[in-house]
Coordinates of C-alpha atoms and ligand atoms in Angstrom, one line a residue:
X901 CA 124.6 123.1 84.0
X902 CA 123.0 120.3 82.6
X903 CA 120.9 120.8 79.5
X904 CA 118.2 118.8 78.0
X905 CA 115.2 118.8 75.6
X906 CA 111.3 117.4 77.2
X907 CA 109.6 115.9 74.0
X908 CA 106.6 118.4 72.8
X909 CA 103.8 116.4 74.2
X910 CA 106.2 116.9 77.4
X911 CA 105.9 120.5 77.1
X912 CA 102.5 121.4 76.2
X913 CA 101.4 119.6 79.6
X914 CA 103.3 122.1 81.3
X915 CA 102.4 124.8 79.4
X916 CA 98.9 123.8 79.5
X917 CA 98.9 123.8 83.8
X918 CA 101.2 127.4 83.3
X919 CA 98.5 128.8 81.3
X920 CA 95.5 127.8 84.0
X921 CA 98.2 129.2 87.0
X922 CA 99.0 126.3 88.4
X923 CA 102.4 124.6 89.2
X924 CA 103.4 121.5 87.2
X925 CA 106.5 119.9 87.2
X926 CA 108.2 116.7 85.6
X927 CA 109.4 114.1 88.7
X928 CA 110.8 111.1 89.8
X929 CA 112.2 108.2 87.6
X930 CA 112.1 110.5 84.6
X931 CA 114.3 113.3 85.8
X932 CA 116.7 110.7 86.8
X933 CA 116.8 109.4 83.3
X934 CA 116.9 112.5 81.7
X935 CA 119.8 112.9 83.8
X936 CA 121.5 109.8 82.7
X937 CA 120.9 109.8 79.5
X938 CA 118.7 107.1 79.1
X939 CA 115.5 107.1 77.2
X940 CA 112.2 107.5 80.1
X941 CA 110.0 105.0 79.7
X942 CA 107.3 106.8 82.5
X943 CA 106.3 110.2 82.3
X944 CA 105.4 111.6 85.8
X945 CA 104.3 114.7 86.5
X946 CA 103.1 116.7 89.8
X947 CA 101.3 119.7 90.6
X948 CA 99.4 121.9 93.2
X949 CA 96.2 121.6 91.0
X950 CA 93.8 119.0 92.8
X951 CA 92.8 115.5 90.8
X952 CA 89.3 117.7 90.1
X953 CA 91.5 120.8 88.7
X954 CA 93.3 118.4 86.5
X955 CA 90.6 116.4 85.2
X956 CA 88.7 119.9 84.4
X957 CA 92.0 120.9 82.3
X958 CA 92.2 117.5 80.8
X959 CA 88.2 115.9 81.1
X960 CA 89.7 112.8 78.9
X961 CA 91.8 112.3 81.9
X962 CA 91.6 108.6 83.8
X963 CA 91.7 109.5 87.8
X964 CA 90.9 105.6 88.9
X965 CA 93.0 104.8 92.4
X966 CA 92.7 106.4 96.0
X967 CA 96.0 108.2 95.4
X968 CA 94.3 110.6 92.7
X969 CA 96.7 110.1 90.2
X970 CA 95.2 111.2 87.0
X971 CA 96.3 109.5 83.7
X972 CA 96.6 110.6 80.5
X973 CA 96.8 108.3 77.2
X974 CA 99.5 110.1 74.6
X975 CA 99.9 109.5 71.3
X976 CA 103.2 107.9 70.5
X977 CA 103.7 106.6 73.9
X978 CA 103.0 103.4 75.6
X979 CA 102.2 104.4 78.9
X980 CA 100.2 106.7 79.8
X981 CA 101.3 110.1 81.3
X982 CA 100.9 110.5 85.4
X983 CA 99.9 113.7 86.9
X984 CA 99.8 113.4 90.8
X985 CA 98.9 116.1 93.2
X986 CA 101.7 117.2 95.5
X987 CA 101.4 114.7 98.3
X988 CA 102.7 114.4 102.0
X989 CA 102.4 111.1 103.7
X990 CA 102.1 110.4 107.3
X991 CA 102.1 107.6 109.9
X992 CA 102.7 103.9 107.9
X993 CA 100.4 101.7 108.7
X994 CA 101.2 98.4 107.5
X995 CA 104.9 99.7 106.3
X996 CA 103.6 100.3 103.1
X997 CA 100.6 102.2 102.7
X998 CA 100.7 105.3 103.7
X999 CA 97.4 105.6 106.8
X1000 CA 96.7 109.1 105.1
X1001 CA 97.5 111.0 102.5
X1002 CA 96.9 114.9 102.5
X1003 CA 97.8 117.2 99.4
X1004 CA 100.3 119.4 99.9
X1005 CA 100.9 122.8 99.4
X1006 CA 104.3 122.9 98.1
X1007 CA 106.8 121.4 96.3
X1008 CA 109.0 120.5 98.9
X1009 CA 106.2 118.4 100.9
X1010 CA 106.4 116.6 97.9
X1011 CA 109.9 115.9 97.3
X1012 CA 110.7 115.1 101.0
X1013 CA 108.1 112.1 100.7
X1014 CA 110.2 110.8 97.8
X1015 CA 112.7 107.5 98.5
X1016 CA 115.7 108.0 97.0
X1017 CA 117.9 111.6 96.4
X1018 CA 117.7 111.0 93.0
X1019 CA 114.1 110.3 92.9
X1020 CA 113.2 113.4 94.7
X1021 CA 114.5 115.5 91.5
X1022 CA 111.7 118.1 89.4
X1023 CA 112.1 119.7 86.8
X1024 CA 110.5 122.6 86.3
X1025 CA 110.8 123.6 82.1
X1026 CA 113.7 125.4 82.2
X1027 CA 115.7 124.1 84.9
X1028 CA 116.0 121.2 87.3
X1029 CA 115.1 121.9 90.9
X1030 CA 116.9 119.4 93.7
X1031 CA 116.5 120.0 97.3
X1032 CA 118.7 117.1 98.6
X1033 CA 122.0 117.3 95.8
X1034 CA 120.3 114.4 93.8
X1035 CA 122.6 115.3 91.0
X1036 CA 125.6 115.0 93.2
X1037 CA 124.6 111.6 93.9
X1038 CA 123.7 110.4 90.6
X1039 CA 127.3 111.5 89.4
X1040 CA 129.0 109.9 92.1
X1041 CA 126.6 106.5 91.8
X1042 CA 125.2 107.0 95.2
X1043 CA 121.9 105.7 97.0
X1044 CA 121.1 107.6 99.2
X1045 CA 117.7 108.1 101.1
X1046 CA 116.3 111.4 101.0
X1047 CA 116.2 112.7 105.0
X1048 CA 116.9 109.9 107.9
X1049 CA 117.4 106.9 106.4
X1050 CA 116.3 104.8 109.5
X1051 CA 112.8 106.5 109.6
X1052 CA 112.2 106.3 106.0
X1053 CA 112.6 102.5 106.2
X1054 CA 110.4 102.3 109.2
X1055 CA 107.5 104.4 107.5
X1056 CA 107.8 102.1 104.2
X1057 CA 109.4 98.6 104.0
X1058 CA 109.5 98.1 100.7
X1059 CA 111.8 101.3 99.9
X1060 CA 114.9 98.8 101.4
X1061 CA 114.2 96.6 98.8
X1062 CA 114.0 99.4 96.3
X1063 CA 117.0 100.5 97.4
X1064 CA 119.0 97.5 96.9
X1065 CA 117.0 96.6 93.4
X1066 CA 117.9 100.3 92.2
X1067 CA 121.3 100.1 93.0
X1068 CA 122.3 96.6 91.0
X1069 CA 119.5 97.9 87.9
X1070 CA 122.1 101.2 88.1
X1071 CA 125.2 99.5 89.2
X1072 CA 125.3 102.2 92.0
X1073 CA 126.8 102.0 95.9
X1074 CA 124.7 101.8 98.8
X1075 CA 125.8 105.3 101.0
X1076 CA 126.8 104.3 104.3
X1077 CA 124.0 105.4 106.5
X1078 CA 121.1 104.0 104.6
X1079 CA 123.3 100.7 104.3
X1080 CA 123.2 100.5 107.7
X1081 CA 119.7 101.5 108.2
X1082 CA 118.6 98.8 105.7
X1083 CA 121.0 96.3 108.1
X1084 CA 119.3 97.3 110.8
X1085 CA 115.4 97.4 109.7
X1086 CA 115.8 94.6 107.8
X1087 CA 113.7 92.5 109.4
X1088 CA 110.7 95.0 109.0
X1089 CA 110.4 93.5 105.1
X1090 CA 108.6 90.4 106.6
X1091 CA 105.6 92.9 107.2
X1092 CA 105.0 94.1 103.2
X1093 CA 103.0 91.7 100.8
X1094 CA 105.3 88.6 99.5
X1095 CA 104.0 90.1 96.2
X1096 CA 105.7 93.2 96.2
X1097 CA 108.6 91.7 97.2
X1098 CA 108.6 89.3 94.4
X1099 CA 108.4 92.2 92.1
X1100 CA 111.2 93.1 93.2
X1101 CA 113.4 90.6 93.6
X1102 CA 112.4 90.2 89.9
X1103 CA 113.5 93.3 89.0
X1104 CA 116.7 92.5 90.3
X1105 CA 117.1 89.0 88.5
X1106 CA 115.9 91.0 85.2
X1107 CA 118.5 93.4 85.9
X1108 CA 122.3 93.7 83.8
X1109 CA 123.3 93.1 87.1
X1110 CA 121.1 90.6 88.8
X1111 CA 124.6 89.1 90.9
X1112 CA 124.9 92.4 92.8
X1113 CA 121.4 93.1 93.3
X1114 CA 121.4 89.4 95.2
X1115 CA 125.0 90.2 96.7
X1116 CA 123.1 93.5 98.4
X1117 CA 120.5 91.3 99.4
X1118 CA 122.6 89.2 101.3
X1119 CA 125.0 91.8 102.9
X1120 CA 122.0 93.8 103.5
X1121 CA 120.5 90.8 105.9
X1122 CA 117.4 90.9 103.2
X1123 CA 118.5 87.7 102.0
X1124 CA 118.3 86.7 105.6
X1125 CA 114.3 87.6 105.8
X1126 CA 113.2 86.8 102.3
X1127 CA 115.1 83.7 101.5
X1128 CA 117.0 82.4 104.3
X1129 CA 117.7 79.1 102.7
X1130 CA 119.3 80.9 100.6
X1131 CA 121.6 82.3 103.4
X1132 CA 122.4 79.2 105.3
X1133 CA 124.2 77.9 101.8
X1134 CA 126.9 80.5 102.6
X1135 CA 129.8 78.6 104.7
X1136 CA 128.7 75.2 103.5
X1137 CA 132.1 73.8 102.3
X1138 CA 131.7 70.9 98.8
X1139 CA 135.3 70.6 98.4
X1140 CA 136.0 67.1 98.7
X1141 CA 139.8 65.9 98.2
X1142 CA 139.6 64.8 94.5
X1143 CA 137.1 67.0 93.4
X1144 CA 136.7 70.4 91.8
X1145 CA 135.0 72.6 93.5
X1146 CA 136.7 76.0 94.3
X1147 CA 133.7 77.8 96.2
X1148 CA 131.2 76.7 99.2
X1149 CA 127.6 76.4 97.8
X1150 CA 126.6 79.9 98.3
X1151 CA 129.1 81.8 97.0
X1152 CA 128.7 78.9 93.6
X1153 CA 125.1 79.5 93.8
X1154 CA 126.0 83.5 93.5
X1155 CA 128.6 82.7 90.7
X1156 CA 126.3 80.9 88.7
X1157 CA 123.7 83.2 88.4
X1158 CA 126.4 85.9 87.4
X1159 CA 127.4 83.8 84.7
X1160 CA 123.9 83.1 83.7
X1161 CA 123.0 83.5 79.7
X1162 CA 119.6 83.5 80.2
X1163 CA 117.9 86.5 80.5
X1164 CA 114.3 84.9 81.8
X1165 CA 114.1 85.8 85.5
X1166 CA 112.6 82.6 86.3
X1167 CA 115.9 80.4 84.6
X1168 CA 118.3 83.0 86.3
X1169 CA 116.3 82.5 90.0
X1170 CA 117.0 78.6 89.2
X1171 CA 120.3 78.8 88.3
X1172 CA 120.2 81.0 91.7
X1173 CA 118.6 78.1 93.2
X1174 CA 119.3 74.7 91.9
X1175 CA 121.7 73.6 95.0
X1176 CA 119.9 75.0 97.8
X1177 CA 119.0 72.1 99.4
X1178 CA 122.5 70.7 99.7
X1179 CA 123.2 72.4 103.1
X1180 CA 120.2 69.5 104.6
X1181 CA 122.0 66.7 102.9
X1182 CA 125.8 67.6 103.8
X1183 CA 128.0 64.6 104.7
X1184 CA 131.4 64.4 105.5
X1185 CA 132.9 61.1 104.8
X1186 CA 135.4 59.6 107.0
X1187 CA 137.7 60.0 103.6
X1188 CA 137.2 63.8 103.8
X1189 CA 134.9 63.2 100.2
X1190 CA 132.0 65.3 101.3
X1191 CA 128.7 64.1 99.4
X1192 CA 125.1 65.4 99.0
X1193 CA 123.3 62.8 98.1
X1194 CA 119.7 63.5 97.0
X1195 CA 120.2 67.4 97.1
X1196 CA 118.0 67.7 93.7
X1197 CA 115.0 66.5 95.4
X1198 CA 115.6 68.5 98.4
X1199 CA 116.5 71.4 96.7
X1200 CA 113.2 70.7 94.9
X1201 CA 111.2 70.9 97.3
X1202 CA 112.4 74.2 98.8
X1203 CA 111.9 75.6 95.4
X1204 CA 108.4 74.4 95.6
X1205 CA 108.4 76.2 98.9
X1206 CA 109.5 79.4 97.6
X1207 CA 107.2 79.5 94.8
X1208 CA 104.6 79.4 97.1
X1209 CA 106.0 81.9 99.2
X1210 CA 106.2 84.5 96.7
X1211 CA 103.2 83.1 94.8
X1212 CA 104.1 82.8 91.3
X1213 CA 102.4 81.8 88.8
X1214 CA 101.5 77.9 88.3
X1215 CA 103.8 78.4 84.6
X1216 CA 106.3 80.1 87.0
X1217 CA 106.3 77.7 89.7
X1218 CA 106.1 74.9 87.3
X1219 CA 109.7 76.0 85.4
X1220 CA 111.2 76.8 88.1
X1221 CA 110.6 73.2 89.6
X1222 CA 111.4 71.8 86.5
X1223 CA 114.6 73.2 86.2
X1224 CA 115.7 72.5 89.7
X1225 CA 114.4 69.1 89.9
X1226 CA 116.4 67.7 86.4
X1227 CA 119.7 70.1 87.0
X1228 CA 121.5 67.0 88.0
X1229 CA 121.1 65.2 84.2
X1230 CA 123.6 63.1 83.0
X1231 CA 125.3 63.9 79.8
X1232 CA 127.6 60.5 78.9
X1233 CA 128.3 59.5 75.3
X1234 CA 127.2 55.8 76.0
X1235 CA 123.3 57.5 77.1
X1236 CA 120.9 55.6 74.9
X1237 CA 118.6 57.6 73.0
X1238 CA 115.6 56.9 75.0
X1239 CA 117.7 58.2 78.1
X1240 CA 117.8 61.7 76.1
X1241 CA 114.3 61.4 74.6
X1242 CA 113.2 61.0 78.8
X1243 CA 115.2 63.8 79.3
X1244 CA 113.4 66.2 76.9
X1245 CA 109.9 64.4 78.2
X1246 CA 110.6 65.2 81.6
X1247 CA 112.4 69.0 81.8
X1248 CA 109.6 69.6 78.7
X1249 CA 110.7 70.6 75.2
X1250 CA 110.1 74.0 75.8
X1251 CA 112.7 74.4 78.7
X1252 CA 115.5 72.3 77.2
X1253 CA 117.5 75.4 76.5
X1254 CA 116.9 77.1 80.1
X1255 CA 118.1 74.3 80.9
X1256 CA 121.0 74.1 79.4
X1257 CA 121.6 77.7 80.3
X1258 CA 121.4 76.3 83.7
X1259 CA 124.0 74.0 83.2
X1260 CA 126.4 76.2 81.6
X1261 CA 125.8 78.6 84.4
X1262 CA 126.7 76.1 86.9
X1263 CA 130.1 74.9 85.3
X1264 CA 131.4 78.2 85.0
X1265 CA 130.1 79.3 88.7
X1266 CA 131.8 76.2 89.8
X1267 CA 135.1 77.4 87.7
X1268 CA 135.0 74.5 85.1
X1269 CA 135.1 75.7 81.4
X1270 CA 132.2 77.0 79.2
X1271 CA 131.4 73.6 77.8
X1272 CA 132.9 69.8 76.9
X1273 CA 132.6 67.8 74.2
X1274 CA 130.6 65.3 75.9
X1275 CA 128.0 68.6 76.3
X1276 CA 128.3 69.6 73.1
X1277 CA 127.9 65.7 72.0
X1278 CA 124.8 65.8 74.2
X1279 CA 123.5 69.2 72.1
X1280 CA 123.9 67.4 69.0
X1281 CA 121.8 64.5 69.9
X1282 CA 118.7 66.3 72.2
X1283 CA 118.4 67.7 67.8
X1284 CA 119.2 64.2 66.3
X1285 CA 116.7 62.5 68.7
X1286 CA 113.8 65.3 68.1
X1287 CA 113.7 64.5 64.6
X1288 CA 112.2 61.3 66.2
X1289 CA 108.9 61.0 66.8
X1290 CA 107.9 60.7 70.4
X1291 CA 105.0 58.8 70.4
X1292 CA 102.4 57.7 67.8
X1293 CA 100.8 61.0 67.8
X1294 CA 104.2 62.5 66.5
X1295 CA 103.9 60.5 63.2
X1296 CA 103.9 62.6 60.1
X1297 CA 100.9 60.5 59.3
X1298 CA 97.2 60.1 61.0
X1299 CA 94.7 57.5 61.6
X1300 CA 92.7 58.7 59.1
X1301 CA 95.2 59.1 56.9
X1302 CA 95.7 54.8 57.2
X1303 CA 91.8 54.5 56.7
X1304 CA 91.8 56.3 53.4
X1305 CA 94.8 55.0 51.6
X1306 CA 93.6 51.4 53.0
X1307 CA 90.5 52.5 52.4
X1308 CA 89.5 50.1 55.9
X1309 CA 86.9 51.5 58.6
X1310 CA 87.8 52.8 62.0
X1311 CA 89.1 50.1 64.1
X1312 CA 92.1 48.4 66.1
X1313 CA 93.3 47.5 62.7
X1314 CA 94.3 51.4 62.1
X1315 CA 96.0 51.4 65.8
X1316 CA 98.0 48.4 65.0
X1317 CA 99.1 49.9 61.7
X1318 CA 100.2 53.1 63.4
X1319 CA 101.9 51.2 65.9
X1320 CA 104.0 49.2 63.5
X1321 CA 105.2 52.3 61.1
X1322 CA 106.0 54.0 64.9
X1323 CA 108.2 51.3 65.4
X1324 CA 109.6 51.3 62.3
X1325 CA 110.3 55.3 62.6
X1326 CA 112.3 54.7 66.1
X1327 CA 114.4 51.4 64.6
X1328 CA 115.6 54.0 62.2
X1329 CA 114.2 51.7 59.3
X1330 CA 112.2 54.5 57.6
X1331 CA 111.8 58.3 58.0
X1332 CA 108.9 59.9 59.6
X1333 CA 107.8 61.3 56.2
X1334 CA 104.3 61.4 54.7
X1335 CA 105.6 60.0 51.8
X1336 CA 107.8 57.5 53.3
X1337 CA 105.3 56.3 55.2
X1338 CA 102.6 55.9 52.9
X1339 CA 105.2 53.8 51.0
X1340 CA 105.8 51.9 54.0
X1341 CA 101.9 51.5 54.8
X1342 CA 101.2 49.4 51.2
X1343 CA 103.9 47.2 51.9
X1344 CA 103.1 45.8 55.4
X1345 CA 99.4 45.8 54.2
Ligands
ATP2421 P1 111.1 102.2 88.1 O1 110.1 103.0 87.3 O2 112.3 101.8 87.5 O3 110.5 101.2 89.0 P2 111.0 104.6 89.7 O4 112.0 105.2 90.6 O5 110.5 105.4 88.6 O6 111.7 103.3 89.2 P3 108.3 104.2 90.4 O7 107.8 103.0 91.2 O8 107.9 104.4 89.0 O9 109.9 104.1 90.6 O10 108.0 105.5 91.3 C1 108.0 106.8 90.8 C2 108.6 107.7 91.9 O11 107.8 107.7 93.0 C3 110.0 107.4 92.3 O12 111.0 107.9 91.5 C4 110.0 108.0 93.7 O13 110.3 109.4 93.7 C5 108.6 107.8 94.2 N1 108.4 106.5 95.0 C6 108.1 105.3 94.5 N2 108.0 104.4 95.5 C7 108.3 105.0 96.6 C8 108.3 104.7 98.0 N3 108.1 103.4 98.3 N4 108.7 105.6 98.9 C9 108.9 106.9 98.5 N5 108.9 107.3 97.2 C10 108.6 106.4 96.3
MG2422 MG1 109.0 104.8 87.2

């Protein structure tokens, strides 16, 4: 017998709907954390009172969306409490929104609507009430669909996703039945709203465990439907005779997200990402070398593609092509430092350590080691080369700055000035220091 404490705040809603005769109970994702051990982050609550009922036992109540959910804003928490009326749901519509919702009477209705077994736990106060051996299932790490698997994926889409992004957040199997039910729906996902499904697929890369949530994806045929560029890098051999490479370019792809550091969805989806164009530029050379020339730009623009596809944000999209589009830099001890100053102007100062993230990813998903000195070499001078100015506007020192200590007026004569202690800075013949260049300044006056 399990045994657990609700917070207070927990308890007095309960009490509260008790008191007025109603039912109440404490569902979904919070039993099943309660369960686990984990701290809840959403309360949810259901009962047989109706979104009127509620709101006259709670009139500071929020009731806002055609589901009747009321909220209600708790002190100490960030989200606000949930109290839904018991629902059933019949005949899906678009796959996803239910064509009607009716209250329902009971409990049961309600729990039998519920995705998961372990989603379709209550608890009542005292004691937790499961209908479909939830608890079973969380014990053995099991996903299981609450009733026939194959017609709960056909009423909702999006629960095969859930499935898959549940089970890598958990680290839990797939059962067998719904596994196969997702294999065979699977196609059904193309009909919910690409922005659902990105939520998803970002929960997965946000994950502990974003490499299985993506391995489920793709032995689920998801991958198949939502990214099938993705798919058609598995069996796409790189290893040439001389040459390192230990897996084909899906299964590196997969191995460099799992060895990912970053934990920004949008640097793990490139690292997920950054070859997938090489199965378009493929050659075999009659040596046996196998090349892919140009890949980055290919792969480029299927990441462009993709962004689109699951409309992300333009600071999204414009990361992610970043990212994919410079994967390929050089890191060479002879590189000038302009070569590395281009290289932070183009990947952007702010994403110089997703990339390099990246990069680490992809060595060890390829099976090289962690690092080399030529990439730590290469960290040492992307620091040495910042302390650089960039361009004129870098300078520790400002036109006006030249027109008062010169005491000229505005004119090219400041520009030229500007110009020459920039020069100075980058030849290394002076520090970009106020004080150094005010120095400076008097002297070539
Ligand atoms: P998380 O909060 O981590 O996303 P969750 O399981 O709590 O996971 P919510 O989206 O918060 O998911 O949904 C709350 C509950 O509503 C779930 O536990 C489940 O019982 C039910 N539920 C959510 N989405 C669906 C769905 N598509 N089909 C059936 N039941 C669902
Ligand atoms: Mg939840």
């Amino acid at each position: 017998m399990t045994t657990f404490e609700l917070p207070i705040e927990v308890e007095k809603i309960l009490t509260k709907f008790q008191a007025n005769k109603y039912e109440i109970y404490v569902v979904g994702g919070a039993v099943r954390d309660i369960l686990m051990g984990k701290i809840v982050s959403d309360w949810d609550f259901t009962t047989n009172a109706t979104p009127e009922e509620i709101l006259k036992i709670y009139p500071d109540g929020f009731c806002d969306n055609i589901y009747g959910t009321v909220g209600l804003t708790v002190e100490g928490y960030d989200k606000p409490f949930e109290i839904t009326t018991f629902r059933t749901e019949h005949g899906y519509r678009d796959f996803r929104r239910p064509d009607k919702i009716s209250w329902g009477k009971t409990l049961k209705e309600d729990l039998e609507r519920r995705d998961f077994t372990f989603n379709a736990l209550a608890i009542d106060d005292k004691k937790i009430i499961d209908l479909y051996e939830g608890q079973k299932d969380l014990d053995n790490k099991i996903v299981r669909a609450v009733g026939d698997a194959n017609k709960r994926f056909n009423e909702d889409a999006l629960r095969m996703m859930r499935a898959v992004r549940i089970a890598g957040e958990l680290n839990f199997k797939i059962e067998e039945e719904t596994f196969e039910a997702i294999q065979r729906n699977s196609t059904l996902i193309n009909k919910i709203a690409k922005e659902r499904v990105k939520d998803e697929l970002f929960k997965i890369l946000k994950s502990d465990n974003p490499y299985t949530g993506i391995l489920h994806l793709k032995e689920t045929g998801l991958m198949q439907e939502i990214l099938p560029e993705l798919t058609k890098c598995f069996g796409v051999e790189q290893k040439s005779p001389s040459r390192h490479h230990i897996y084909d370019v899906g299964q590196h792809l997969l191995m460099s997200l799992k060895e990912c550091k970053s934990i920004d969805p949008i640097t793990r989806f490139a690292t997920l990402v950054h070859d997938i164009g090489k199965p378009q530029t493929f050659k075999k050379l009659p040596t046996g070398v196998i090349t892919f020339y140009n890949h980055e730009m290919v792969s480029t623009r299927i990441a462009e593609n993709l962004a689109e596809r699951f409309k992300f944000s333009t600071r999204e999209r414009e990361k992610l092509v970043k990212l994919v589009r410079f994967h390929q830099f050089t890191v060479d001890e002879n590189q000038t430092d302009s070569a590395i100053r281009r290289f932070i102007t183009n990947v952007g100062l702010e994403y110089v350590q997703d990339m390099l993230d990246l990069r680490v990813a992809d060595r060890l998903g390829g099976g090289a080691r962690e690092t080399s000195w030529r990439l730590e070499e290469f960290k040492k001078r992307l620091v040495e080369v910042q302390k650089q100015p960039f361009s004129i506007k870098d300078l520790k020192i400002s036109g006006r700055d030249v027109m008062e200590e010169l005491d000229i007026p505005a004119g090219p004569k400041v520009g030229e000035i500007l110009e020459k202690l920039f020069n100075k800075v980058v030849e290394k013949k002076i520090e970009n220091e106020k004080k150094a260049l005010l120095t400076e300044l008097n002297k070539i006056w």
